[in-house]
mmCIF file of C-alpha atoms in Angstrom:
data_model
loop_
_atom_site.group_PDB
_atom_site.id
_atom_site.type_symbol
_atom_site.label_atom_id
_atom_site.label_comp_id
_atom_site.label_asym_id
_atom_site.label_seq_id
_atom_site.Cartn_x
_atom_site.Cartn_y
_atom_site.Cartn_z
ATOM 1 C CA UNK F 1 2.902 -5.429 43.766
ATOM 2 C CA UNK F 2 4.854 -4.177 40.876
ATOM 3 C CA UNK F 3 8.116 -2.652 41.034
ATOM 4 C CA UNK F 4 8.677 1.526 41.016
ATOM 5 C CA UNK F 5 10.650 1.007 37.380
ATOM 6 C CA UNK F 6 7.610 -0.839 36.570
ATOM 7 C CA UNK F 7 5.621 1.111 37.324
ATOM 8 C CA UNK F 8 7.500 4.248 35.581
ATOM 9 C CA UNK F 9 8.055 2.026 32.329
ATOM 10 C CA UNK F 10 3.865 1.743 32.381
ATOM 11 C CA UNK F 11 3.125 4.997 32.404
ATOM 12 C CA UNK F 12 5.652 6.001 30.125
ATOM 13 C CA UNK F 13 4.259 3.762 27.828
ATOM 14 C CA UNK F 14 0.661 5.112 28.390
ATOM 15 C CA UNK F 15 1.903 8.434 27.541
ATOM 16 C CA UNK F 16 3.439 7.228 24.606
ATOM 17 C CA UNK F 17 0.554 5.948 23.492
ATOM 18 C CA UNK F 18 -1.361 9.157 24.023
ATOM 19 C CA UNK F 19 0.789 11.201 21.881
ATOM 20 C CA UNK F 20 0.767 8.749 19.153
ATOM 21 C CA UNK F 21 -3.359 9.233 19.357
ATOM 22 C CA UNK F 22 -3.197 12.716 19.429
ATOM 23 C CA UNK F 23 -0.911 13.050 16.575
ATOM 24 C CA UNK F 24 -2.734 10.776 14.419
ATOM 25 C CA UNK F 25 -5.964 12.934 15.143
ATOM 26 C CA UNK F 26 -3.952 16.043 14.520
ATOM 27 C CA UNK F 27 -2.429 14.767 11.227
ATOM 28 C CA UNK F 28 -6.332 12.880 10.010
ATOM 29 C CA UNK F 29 -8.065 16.322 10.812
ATOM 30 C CA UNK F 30 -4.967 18.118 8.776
ATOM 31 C CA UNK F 31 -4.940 16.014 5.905
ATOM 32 C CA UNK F 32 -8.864 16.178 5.831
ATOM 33 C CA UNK F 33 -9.075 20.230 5.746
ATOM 34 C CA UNK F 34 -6.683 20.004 3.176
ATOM 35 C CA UNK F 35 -8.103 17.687 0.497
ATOM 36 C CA UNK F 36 -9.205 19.063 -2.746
ATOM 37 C CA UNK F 37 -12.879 18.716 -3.375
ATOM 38 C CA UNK F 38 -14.840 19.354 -6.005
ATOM 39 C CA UNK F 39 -15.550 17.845 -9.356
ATOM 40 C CA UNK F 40 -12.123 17.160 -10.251
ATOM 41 C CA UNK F 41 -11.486 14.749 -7.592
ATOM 42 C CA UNK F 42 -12.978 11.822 -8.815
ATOM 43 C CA UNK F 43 -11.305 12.509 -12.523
ATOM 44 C CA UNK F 44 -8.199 12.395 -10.691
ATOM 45 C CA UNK F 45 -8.737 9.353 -8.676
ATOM 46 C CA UNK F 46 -9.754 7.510 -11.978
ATOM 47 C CA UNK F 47 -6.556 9.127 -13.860
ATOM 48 C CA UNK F 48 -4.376 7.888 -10.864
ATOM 49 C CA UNK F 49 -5.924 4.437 -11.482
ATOM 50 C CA UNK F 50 -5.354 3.895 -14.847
ATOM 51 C CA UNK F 51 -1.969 5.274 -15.062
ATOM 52 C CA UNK F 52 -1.254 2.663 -12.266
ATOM 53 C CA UNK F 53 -2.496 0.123 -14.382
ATOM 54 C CA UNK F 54 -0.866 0.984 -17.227
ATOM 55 C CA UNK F 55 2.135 0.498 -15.307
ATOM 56 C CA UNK F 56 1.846 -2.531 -13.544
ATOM 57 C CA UNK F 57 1.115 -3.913 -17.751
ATOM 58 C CA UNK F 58 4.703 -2.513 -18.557
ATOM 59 C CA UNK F 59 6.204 -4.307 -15.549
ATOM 60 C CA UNK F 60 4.423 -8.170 -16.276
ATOM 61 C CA UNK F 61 4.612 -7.078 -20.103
ATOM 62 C CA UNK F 62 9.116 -6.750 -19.141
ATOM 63 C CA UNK F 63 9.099 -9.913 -16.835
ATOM 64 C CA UNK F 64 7.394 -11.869 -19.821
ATOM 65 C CA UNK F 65 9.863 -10.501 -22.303
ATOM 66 C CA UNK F 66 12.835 -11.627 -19.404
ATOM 67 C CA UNK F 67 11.374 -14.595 -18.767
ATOM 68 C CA UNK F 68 11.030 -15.666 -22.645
ATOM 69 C CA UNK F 69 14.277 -14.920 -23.056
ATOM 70 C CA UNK F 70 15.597 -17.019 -20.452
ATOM 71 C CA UNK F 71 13.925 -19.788 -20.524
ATOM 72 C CA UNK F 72 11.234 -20.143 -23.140
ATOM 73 C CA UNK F 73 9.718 -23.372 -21.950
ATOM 74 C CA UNK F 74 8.048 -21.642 -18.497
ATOM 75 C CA UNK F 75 6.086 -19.321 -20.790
ATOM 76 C CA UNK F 76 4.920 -22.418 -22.997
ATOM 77 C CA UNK F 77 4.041 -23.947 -19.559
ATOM 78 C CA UNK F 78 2.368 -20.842 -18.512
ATOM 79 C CA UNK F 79 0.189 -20.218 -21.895
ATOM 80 C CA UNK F 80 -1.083 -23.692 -21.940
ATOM 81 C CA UNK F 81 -2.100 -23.604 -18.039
ATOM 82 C CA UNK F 82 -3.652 -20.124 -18.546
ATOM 83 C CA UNK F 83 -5.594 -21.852 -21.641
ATOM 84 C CA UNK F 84 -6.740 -24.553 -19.666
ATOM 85 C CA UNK F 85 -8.036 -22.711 -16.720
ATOM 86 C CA UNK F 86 -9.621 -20.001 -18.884
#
């Protein structure tokens, strides 16, 4: 037989838990009447996409340049095992 605290510390935690699932359904139905749709959407999703990539080119493109310059001989290492594979 379990204890009165817990037995408390259960059900506290069961109405925890149903708050959490309410909120999440309150804050999914929220952010779904709220979403622009329409024929722009999909423009903007691509946009998004290759402005992300276009970053994440400047960030290796820096490391390479940061690398080079401290130690030349990893980027050798680097090109030749990229050559080899590819």
């Amino acid at each position: 037989m379990t204890s009165p605290g817990a037995r408390q510390a259960q059900q506290n935690y069961q109405q925890q838990v149903q708050n959490n699932s309410a909120t999440f359904r309150r804050n999914a139905a929220h952010h779904a009447s709220t979403r622009r749709r329409g024929p722009m959407g999909p423009i903007r999703a691509l946009l998004g996409l290759v402005f992300s990539l276009i970053f994440v080119a400047i960030a290796v493109g820096i490391f390479l340049m940061i690398l080079n310059a401290a130690q030349p001989e990893l980027l050798d290492q680097a090109k030749t095992w990229l050559g080899r594979t590819f």
